[in-house]
Short mmCIF file of N, CA and C in Angstrom, two decimals:
data_model
loop_
_atom_site.label_atom_id
_atom_site.label_comp_id
_atom_site.label_asym_id
_atom_site.label_seq_id
_atom_site.Cartn_x
_atom_site.Cartn_y
_atom_site.Cartn_z
N ASP Q 1 -18.41 -12.38 2.15
CA ASP Q 1 -17.42 -13.21 1.47
C ASP Q 1 -17.30 -12.83 -0.01
N GLU Q 2 -18.45 -12.57 -0.64
CA GLU Q 2 -18.42 -12.29 -2.08
C GLU Q 2 -17.89 -10.89 -2.41
N ALA Q 3 -17.71 -10.03 -1.43
CA ALA Q 3 -17.22 -8.66 -1.68
C ALA Q 3 -15.70 -8.55 -1.60
N ILE Q 4 -15.04 -9.53 -1.01
CA ILE Q 4 -13.59 -9.42 -0.75
C ILE Q 4 -12.79 -9.40 -2.04
N LYS Q 5 -12.97 -10.39 -2.88
CA LYS Q 5 -12.19 -10.47 -4.12
C LYS Q 5 -12.49 -9.28 -5.06
N PRO Q 6 -13.77 -8.93 -5.29
CA PRO Q 6 -14.04 -7.76 -6.14
C PRO Q 6 -13.44 -6.46 -5.58
N ALA Q 7 -13.45 -6.32 -4.27
CA ALA Q 7 -12.87 -5.11 -3.67
C ALA Q 7 -11.37 -5.07 -3.92
N TYR Q 8 -10.71 -6.21 -3.76
CA TYR Q 8 -9.27 -6.28 -4.02
C TYR Q 8 -8.97 -5.95 -5.48
N LEU Q 9 -9.73 -6.54 -6.38
CA LEU Q 9 -9.51 -6.30 -7.81
C LEU Q 9 -9.75 -4.83 -8.17
N LYS Q 10 -10.74 -4.21 -7.54
CA LYS Q 10 -11.00 -2.78 -7.81
C LYS Q 10 -9.86 -1.92 -7.29
N LEU Q 11 -9.37 -2.22 -6.09
CA LEU Q 11 -8.22 -1.48 -5.56
C LEU Q 11 -7.00 -1.65 -6.46
N LYS Q 12 -6.77 -2.87 -6.87
CA LYS Q 12 -5.61 -3.18 -7.69
C LYS Q 12 -5.68 -2.45 -9.04
N LYS Q 13 -6.84 -2.48 -9.68
CA LYS Q 13 -7.01 -1.81 -10.97
C LYS Q 13 -6.89 -0.30 -10.83
N SER Q 14 -7.51 0.25 -9.81
CA SER Q 14 -7.46 1.70 -9.64
C SER Q 14 -6.04 2.16 -9.34
N PHE Q 15 -5.29 1.38 -8.56
CA PHE Q 15 -3.89 1.75 -8.31
C PHE Q 15 -3.08 1.65 -9.60
N ARG Q 16 -3.32 0.61 -10.37
CA ARG Q 16 -2.59 0.44 -11.63
C ARG Q 16 -2.85 1.62 -12.57
N ASP Q 17 -4.11 2.05 -12.67
CA ASP Q 17 -4.45 3.21 -13.51
C ASP Q 17 -3.75 4.47 -12.99
N PHE Q 18 -3.79 4.66 -11.69
CA PHE Q 18 -3.13 5.80 -11.04
C PHE Q 18 -1.62 5.75 -11.30
N TYR Q 19 -1.04 4.58 -11.12
CA TYR Q 19 0.40 4.39 -11.31
C TYR Q 19 0.83 4.75 -12.72
N TYR Q 20 0.11 4.27 -13.73
CA TYR Q 20 0.49 4.56 -15.12
C TYR Q 20 0.44 6.05 -15.42
N GLN Q 21 -0.54 6.73 -14.83
CA GLN Q 21 -0.63 8.17 -15.06
C GLN Q 21 0.52 8.93 -14.42
N ILE Q 22 0.87 8.57 -13.19
CA ILE Q 22 1.95 9.32 -12.53
C ILE Q 22 3.32 8.89 -13.03
N LYS Q 23 3.45 7.68 -13.52
CA LYS Q 23 4.73 7.22 -14.05
C LYS Q 23 5.11 8.03 -15.29
N LYS Q 24 4.11 8.52 -16.02
CA LYS Q 24 4.38 9.39 -17.17
C LYS Q 24 5.01 10.71 -16.72
N LEU Q 25 4.61 11.18 -15.56
CA LEU Q 25 5.14 12.44 -15.02
C LEU Q 25 6.52 12.26 -14.39
N ASP Q 26 6.66 11.19 -13.63
CA ASP Q 26 7.85 11.00 -12.82
C ASP Q 26 8.40 9.59 -13.06
N LYS Q 27 9.34 9.47 -13.94
CA LYS Q 27 9.91 8.16 -14.30
C LYS Q 27 10.60 7.47 -13.13
N LYS Q 28 11.06 8.25 -12.15
CA LYS Q 28 11.79 7.68 -11.01
C LYS Q 28 10.88 7.36 -9.83
N MET Q 29 9.58 7.53 -10.00
CA MET Q 29 8.63 7.27 -8.93
C MET Q 29 8.74 5.84 -8.43
N MET Q 30 8.67 5.66 -7.11
CA MET Q 30 8.70 4.33 -6.50
C MET Q 30 7.56 4.23 -5.49
N TYR Q 31 7.20 3.02 -5.14
CA TYR Q 31 6.14 2.84 -4.16
C TYR Q 31 6.34 1.56 -3.35
N ILE Q 32 5.68 1.55 -2.20
CA ILE Q 32 5.48 0.36 -1.38
C ILE Q 32 4.00 0.36 -1.05
N LYS Q 33 3.33 -0.75 -1.29
CA LYS Q 33 1.92 -0.81 -0.92
C LYS Q 33 1.64 -2.10 -0.17
N VAL Q 34 0.75 -1.99 0.80
CA VAL Q 34 0.37 -3.12 1.64
C VAL Q 34 -1.15 -3.21 1.65
N TYR Q 35 -1.67 -4.38 1.29
CA TYR Q 35 -3.10 -4.64 1.39
C TYR Q 35 -3.34 -5.28 2.75
N GLU Q 36 -4.36 -4.81 3.42
CA GLU Q 36 -4.66 -5.28 4.77
C GLU Q 36 -6.17 -5.51 4.88
N PRO Q 37 -6.59 -6.56 5.60
CA PRO Q 37 -8.03 -6.76 5.78
C PRO Q 37 -8.61 -5.77 6.78
N HIS Q 38 -9.74 -5.21 6.44
CA HIS Q 38 -10.49 -4.37 7.38
C HIS Q 38 -11.23 -5.31 8.34
N LYS Q 39 -11.90 -4.78 9.32
CA LYS Q 39 -12.67 -5.63 10.25
C LYS Q 39 -13.71 -6.47 9.52
N THR Q 40 -14.19 -5.96 8.38
CA THR Q 40 -15.17 -6.69 7.57
C THR Q 40 -14.51 -7.72 6.66
N LEU Q 41 -13.18 -7.80 6.70
CA LEU Q 41 -12.33 -8.65 5.86
C LEU Q 41 -12.14 -8.10 4.45
N ILE Q 42 -12.80 -7.00 4.12
CA ILE Q 42 -12.60 -6.38 2.82
C ILE Q 42 -11.25 -5.67 2.85
N PRO Q 43 -10.41 -5.87 1.84
CA PRO Q 43 -9.08 -5.28 1.86
C PRO Q 43 -9.09 -3.76 1.67
N HIS Q 44 -8.13 -3.13 2.30
CA HIS Q 44 -7.86 -1.73 2.03
C HIS Q 44 -6.36 -1.59 1.80
N LEU Q 45 -5.97 -0.45 1.28
CA LEU Q 45 -4.62 -0.28 0.79
C LEU Q 45 -3.91 0.86 1.52
N HIS Q 46 -2.68 0.58 1.93
CA HIS Q 46 -1.77 1.59 2.46
C HIS Q 46 -0.63 1.68 1.45
N CYS Q 47 -0.31 2.89 1.04
CA CYS Q 47 0.71 3.04 0.00
C CYS Q 47 1.60 4.24 0.29
N LEU Q 48 2.89 4.04 0.14
CA LEU Q 48 3.85 5.13 0.19
C LEU Q 48 4.34 5.38 -1.22
N LEU Q 49 4.25 6.61 -1.66
CA LEU Q 49 4.78 6.99 -2.97
C LEU Q 49 6.02 7.83 -2.74
N PHE Q 50 7.06 7.53 -3.47
CA PHE Q 50 8.28 8.31 -3.44
C PHE Q 50 8.37 9.02 -4.79
N VAL Q 51 8.10 10.32 -4.79
CA VAL Q 51 8.04 11.09 -6.03
C VAL Q 51 8.91 12.32 -5.94
N SER Q 52 9.20 12.87 -7.10
CA SER Q 52 9.96 14.12 -7.14
C SER Q 52 9.05 15.26 -6.66
N PRO Q 53 9.58 16.14 -5.83
CA PRO Q 53 8.75 17.23 -5.27
C PRO Q 53 8.08 18.11 -6.33
N GLU Q 54 8.72 18.30 -7.46
CA GLU Q 54 8.13 19.17 -8.48
C GLU Q 54 6.85 18.60 -9.10
N HIS Q 55 6.61 17.30 -8.93
CA HIS Q 55 5.41 16.67 -9.48
C HIS Q 55 4.31 16.45 -8.43
N GLN Q 56 4.58 16.84 -7.24
CA GLN Q 56 3.68 16.53 -6.12
C GLN Q 56 2.26 17.05 -6.34
N ASN Q 57 2.09 18.28 -6.75
CA ASN Q 57 0.74 18.83 -6.94
C ASN Q 57 -0.01 18.14 -8.06
N GLN Q 58 0.67 17.82 -9.15
CA GLN Q 58 0.02 17.11 -10.25
C GLN Q 58 -0.39 15.71 -9.82
N ILE Q 59 0.46 15.06 -9.07
CA ILE Q 59 0.15 13.71 -8.60
C ILE Q 59 -1.03 13.73 -7.64
N LYS Q 60 -1.08 14.73 -6.80
CA LYS Q 60 -2.22 14.86 -5.88
C LYS Q 60 -3.52 15.02 -6.66
N LYS Q 61 -3.52 15.81 -7.73
CA LYS Q 61 -4.71 15.97 -8.56
C LYS Q 61 -5.11 14.65 -9.21
N ILE Q 62 -4.14 13.92 -9.71
CA ILE Q 62 -4.42 12.62 -10.33
C ILE Q 62 -4.99 11.66 -9.29
N PHE Q 63 -4.45 11.70 -8.07
CA PHE Q 63 -4.95 10.85 -6.99
C PHE Q 63 -6.43 11.12 -6.73
N TYR Q 64 -6.78 12.39 -6.54
CA TYR Q 64 -8.18 12.71 -6.23
C TYR Q 64 -9.11 12.44 -7.42
N LYS Q 65 -8.61 12.55 -8.62
CA LYS Q 65 -9.40 12.20 -9.79
C LYS Q 65 -9.64 10.68 -9.82
N THR Q 66 -8.63 9.91 -9.46
CA THR Q 66 -8.77 8.45 -9.37
C THR Q 66 -9.79 8.07 -8.31
N VAL Q 67 -9.74 8.74 -7.17
CA VAL Q 67 -10.70 8.50 -6.08
C VAL Q 67 -12.12 8.79 -6.56
N GLU Q 68 -12.27 9.92 -7.23
CA GLU Q 68 -13.60 10.32 -7.74
C GLU Q 68 -14.10 9.32 -8.79
N ASN Q 69 -13.24 8.95 -9.72
CA ASN Q 69 -13.64 8.02 -10.79
C ASN Q 69 -14.03 6.64 -10.27
N ASN Q 70 -13.44 6.24 -9.15
CA ASN Q 70 -13.73 4.92 -8.58
C ASN Q 70 -14.73 4.96 -7.44
N ASN Q 71 -15.21 6.16 -7.13
CA ASN Q 71 -16.23 6.34 -6.09
C ASN Q 71 -15.79 5.79 -4.73
N PHE Q 72 -14.51 6.00 -4.40
CA PHE Q 72 -14.02 5.58 -3.09
C PHE Q 72 -14.54 6.54 -2.03
N LYS Q 73 -14.91 6.00 -0.88
CA LYS Q 73 -15.52 6.82 0.18
C LYS Q 73 -14.51 7.38 1.17
N ARG Q 74 -13.53 6.59 1.55
CA ARG Q 74 -12.60 7.06 2.58
C ARG Q 74 -11.17 6.94 2.07
N VAL Q 75 -10.54 8.09 1.92
CA VAL Q 75 -9.16 8.12 1.45
C VAL Q 75 -8.39 9.20 2.20
N ASP Q 76 -7.12 9.01 2.29
CA ASP Q 76 -6.23 10.00 2.89
C ASP Q 76 -5.06 10.19 1.95
N PHE Q 77 -4.65 11.44 1.80
CA PHE Q 77 -3.47 11.76 1.01
C PHE Q 77 -2.71 12.78 1.84
N ASP Q 78 -1.61 12.36 2.43
CA ASP Q 78 -0.88 13.25 3.31
C ASP Q 78 0.56 13.38 2.85
N GLU Q 79 0.83 14.43 2.10
CA GLU Q 79 2.18 14.62 1.59
C GLU Q 79 3.11 15.26 2.61
N SER Q 80 2.59 15.73 3.71
CA SER Q 80 3.43 16.40 4.70
C SER Q 80 3.83 15.48 5.86
N LEU Q 81 3.30 14.30 5.89
CA LEU Q 81 3.50 13.39 7.02
C LEU Q 81 4.96 13.11 7.32
N PHE Q 82 5.80 13.06 6.29
CA PHE Q 82 7.18 12.61 6.48
C PHE Q 82 8.23 13.69 6.23
N VAL Q 83 7.80 14.92 6.07
CA VAL Q 83 8.73 15.99 5.72
C VAL Q 83 9.79 16.22 6.79
N ASP Q 84 9.41 16.16 8.04
CA ASP Q 84 10.34 16.50 9.11
C ASP Q 84 11.26 15.35 9.54
N ASN Q 85 10.96 14.12 9.15
CA ASN Q 85 11.78 13.00 9.59
C ASN Q 85 11.78 11.91 8.52
N ILE Q 86 12.92 11.67 7.95
CA ILE Q 86 13.04 10.71 6.86
C ILE Q 86 12.73 9.27 7.31
N ARG Q 87 12.80 8.98 8.61
CA ARG Q 87 12.52 7.63 9.11
C ARG Q 87 11.02 7.34 9.23
N LYS Q 88 10.20 8.36 9.17
CA LYS Q 88 8.76 8.14 9.31
C LYS Q 88 8.16 7.23 8.23
N PRO Q 89 8.60 7.32 6.96
CA PRO Q 89 8.03 6.39 5.98
C PRO Q 89 8.28 4.93 6.35
N GLN Q 90 9.48 4.62 6.81
CA GLN Q 90 9.78 3.25 7.23
C GLN Q 90 8.86 2.84 8.38
N ALA Q 91 8.73 3.72 9.35
CA ALA Q 91 7.89 3.40 10.52
C ALA Q 91 6.44 3.20 10.11
N TYR Q 92 5.96 4.04 9.20
CA TYR Q 92 4.56 3.95 8.75
C TYR Q 92 4.28 2.59 8.13
N ILE Q 93 5.08 2.20 7.17
CA ILE Q 93 4.82 0.95 6.46
C ILE Q 93 5.16 -0.27 7.32
N MET Q 94 6.17 -0.16 8.17
CA MET Q 94 6.54 -1.27 9.05
C MET Q 94 5.42 -1.58 10.04
N LYS Q 95 4.67 -0.55 10.43
CA LYS Q 95 3.54 -0.77 11.34
C LYS Q 95 2.57 -1.79 10.74
N TYR Q 96 2.30 -1.69 9.45
CA TYR Q 96 1.37 -2.61 8.81
C TYR Q 96 2.00 -3.97 8.55
N LEU Q 97 3.29 -3.99 8.33
CA LEU Q 97 3.97 -5.28 8.17
C LEU Q 97 3.95 -6.06 9.48
N PHE Q 98 4.24 -5.37 10.58
CA PHE Q 98 4.23 -6.06 11.88
C PHE Q 98 2.83 -6.48 12.26
N LYS Q 99 1.85 -5.66 11.91
CA LYS Q 99 0.46 -5.94 12.26
C LYS Q 99 -0.07 -7.15 11.49
N THR Q 100 0.42 -7.35 10.29
CA THR Q 100 -0.12 -8.41 9.44
C THR Q 100 0.88 -9.55 9.28
N ILE Q 101 1.88 -9.36 8.48
CA ILE Q 101 2.81 -10.44 8.13
C ILE Q 101 3.69 -10.89 9.27
N LEU Q 102 4.16 -9.95 10.07
CA LEU Q 102 5.10 -10.28 11.14
C LEU Q 102 4.44 -10.28 12.52
N ALA Q 103 3.17 -10.57 12.57
CA ALA Q 103 2.44 -10.54 13.84
C ALA Q 103 3.03 -11.54 14.83
N GLU Q 104 2.97 -11.18 16.08
CA GLU Q 104 3.46 -12.06 17.16
C GLU Q 104 2.56 -13.28 17.34
N ASP Q 105 1.28 -13.09 17.12
CA ASP Q 105 0.29 -14.14 17.32
C ASP Q 105 0.32 -15.11 16.13
N ASP Q 106 0.71 -16.36 16.37
CA ASP Q 106 0.80 -17.35 15.30
C ASP Q 106 -0.54 -17.61 14.63
N PHE Q 107 -1.62 -17.57 15.43
CA PHE Q 107 -2.95 -17.77 14.85
C PHE Q 107 -3.24 -16.67 13.83
N MET Q 108 -2.90 -15.42 14.18
CA MET Q 108 -3.14 -14.29 13.28
C MET Q 108 -2.33 -14.45 11.98
N VAL Q 109 -1.10 -14.89 12.10
CA VAL Q 109 -0.26 -15.10 10.92
C VAL Q 109 -0.88 -16.17 10.02
N ARG Q 110 -1.33 -17.28 10.62
CA ARG Q 110 -1.94 -18.35 9.83
C ARG Q 110 -3.27 -17.89 9.22
N TRP Q 111 -4.06 -17.16 10.00
CA TRP Q 111 -5.34 -16.66 9.50
C TRP Q 111 -5.12 -15.72 8.32
N LEU Q 112 -4.18 -14.80 8.44
CA LEU Q 112 -3.89 -13.86 7.37
C LEU Q 112 -3.39 -14.58 6.13
N ASP Q 113 -2.58 -15.61 6.32
CA ASP Q 113 -2.09 -16.38 5.19
C ASP Q 113 -3.26 -17.06 4.48
N GLY Q 114 -4.20 -17.58 5.24
CA GLY Q 114 -5.39 -18.21 4.65
C GLY Q 114 -6.24 -17.20 3.90
N TRP Q 115 -6.43 -16.02 4.49
CA TRP Q 115 -7.18 -14.94 3.83
C TRP Q 115 -6.51 -14.57 2.52
N ARG Q 116 -5.21 -14.41 2.55
CA ARG Q 116 -4.42 -14.03 1.38
C ARG Q 116 -4.54 -15.10 0.28
N ARG Q 117 -4.39 -16.38 0.69
CA ARG Q 117 -4.44 -17.47 -0.29
C ARG Q 117 -5.85 -17.66 -0.86
N LYS Q 118 -6.84 -17.65 -0.01
CA LYS Q 118 -8.21 -17.89 -0.46
C LYS Q 118 -8.65 -16.86 -1.49
N TYR Q 119 -8.31 -15.58 -1.25
CA TYR Q 119 -8.75 -14.52 -2.15
C TYR Q 119 -7.67 -14.06 -3.12
N GLN Q 120 -6.54 -14.78 -3.14
CA GLN Q 120 -5.43 -14.50 -4.05
C GLN Q 120 -4.98 -13.03 -3.97
N ILE Q 121 -4.68 -12.60 -2.75
CA ILE Q 121 -4.28 -11.22 -2.49
C ILE Q 121 -2.78 -11.16 -2.27
N ARG Q 122 -2.12 -10.31 -3.02
CA ARG Q 122 -0.69 -10.05 -2.81
C ARG Q 122 -0.61 -8.96 -1.75
N ILE Q 123 -0.20 -9.31 -0.56
CA ILE Q 123 -0.24 -8.38 0.55
C ILE Q 123 0.74 -7.22 0.38
N ILE Q 124 1.94 -7.50 -0.11
CA ILE Q 124 2.94 -6.45 -0.29
C ILE Q 124 3.37 -6.41 -1.74
N GLU Q 125 3.43 -5.19 -2.28
CA GLU Q 125 3.95 -4.98 -3.62
C GLU Q 125 4.82 -3.74 -3.59
N THR Q 126 5.92 -3.77 -4.32
CA THR Q 126 6.82 -2.62 -4.38
C THR Q 126 7.41 -2.49 -5.77
N THR Q 127 7.89 -1.30 -6.05
CA THR Q 127 8.79 -1.14 -7.17
C THR Q 127 10.15 -1.57 -6.65
N GLN Q 128 11.15 -1.58 -7.48
CA GLN Q 128 12.48 -1.94 -6.99
C GLN Q 128 13.03 -0.78 -6.18
N LEU Q 129 13.04 -0.97 -4.87
CA LEU Q 129 13.47 0.08 -3.96
C LEU Q 129 14.87 -0.20 -3.45
N PRO Q 130 15.65 0.85 -3.28
CA PRO Q 130 16.95 0.65 -2.63
C PRO Q 130 16.71 0.51 -1.12
N MET Q 131 16.49 -0.71 -0.67
CA MET Q 131 16.16 -0.96 0.73
C MET Q 131 17.39 -0.80 1.61
N SER Q 132 17.17 -0.26 2.78
CA SER Q 132 18.28 -0.12 3.72
C SER Q 132 18.45 -1.41 4.51
N LEU Q 133 19.59 -1.57 5.10
CA LEU Q 133 19.88 -2.75 5.91
C LEU Q 133 18.92 -2.85 7.09
N GLU Q 134 18.49 -1.72 7.64
CA GLU Q 134 17.57 -1.72 8.78
C GLU Q 134 16.28 -2.46 8.43
N VAL Q 135 15.75 -2.25 7.25
CA VAL Q 135 14.51 -2.90 6.85
C VAL Q 135 14.74 -4.37 6.58
N ILE Q 136 15.81 -4.70 5.92
CA ILE Q 136 16.11 -6.10 5.59
C ILE Q 136 16.32 -6.92 6.85
N VAL Q 137 16.97 -6.38 7.85
CA VAL Q 137 17.22 -7.10 9.10
C VAL Q 137 15.92 -7.51 9.77
N VAL Q 138 14.90 -6.70 9.71
CA VAL Q 138 13.61 -7.04 10.30
C VAL Q 138 13.09 -8.34 9.71
N PHE Q 139 13.22 -8.53 8.42
CA PHE Q 139 12.72 -9.74 7.78
C PHE Q 139 13.59 -10.94 8.10
N ILE Q 140 14.87 -10.75 8.27
CA ILE Q 140 15.77 -11.86 8.56
C ILE Q 140 15.60 -12.35 9.99
N ILE Q 141 15.43 -11.46 10.91
CA ILE Q 141 15.34 -11.82 12.34
C ILE Q 141 14.10 -12.64 12.63
N ARG Q 142 12.98 -12.33 12.10
CA ARG Q 142 11.70 -12.98 12.40
C ARG Q 142 11.70 -14.35 11.92
#
């Protein structure tokens, strides 16, 4: 119980530090991030970064430096995941939205809301993204 809030705060601070560094490189950078409880209830972060291709290598270096500075054990950085299909980023992040916020199981939705409220966790954070109608409809229908 005592590790959940500090873990969230560490993730949040490390992302903020990372964000400020890459925002200097790419003013048009955008992101969507989702905090999700692990089986241990400690939060972990899924994040999509939308960056200019010319800054990709520099951003990757900054990412791994952030990981090293914060002593994170398990991280993934996959810049090739969405190259072949522009719809993959939506599918990737929607998977976590459906799994957490839009879960079919009412108990899971209530439990997640309690977890979020108790530890003051903002589950979804984004920059101002030009959202497509397809994504907005998902939220309206549920």
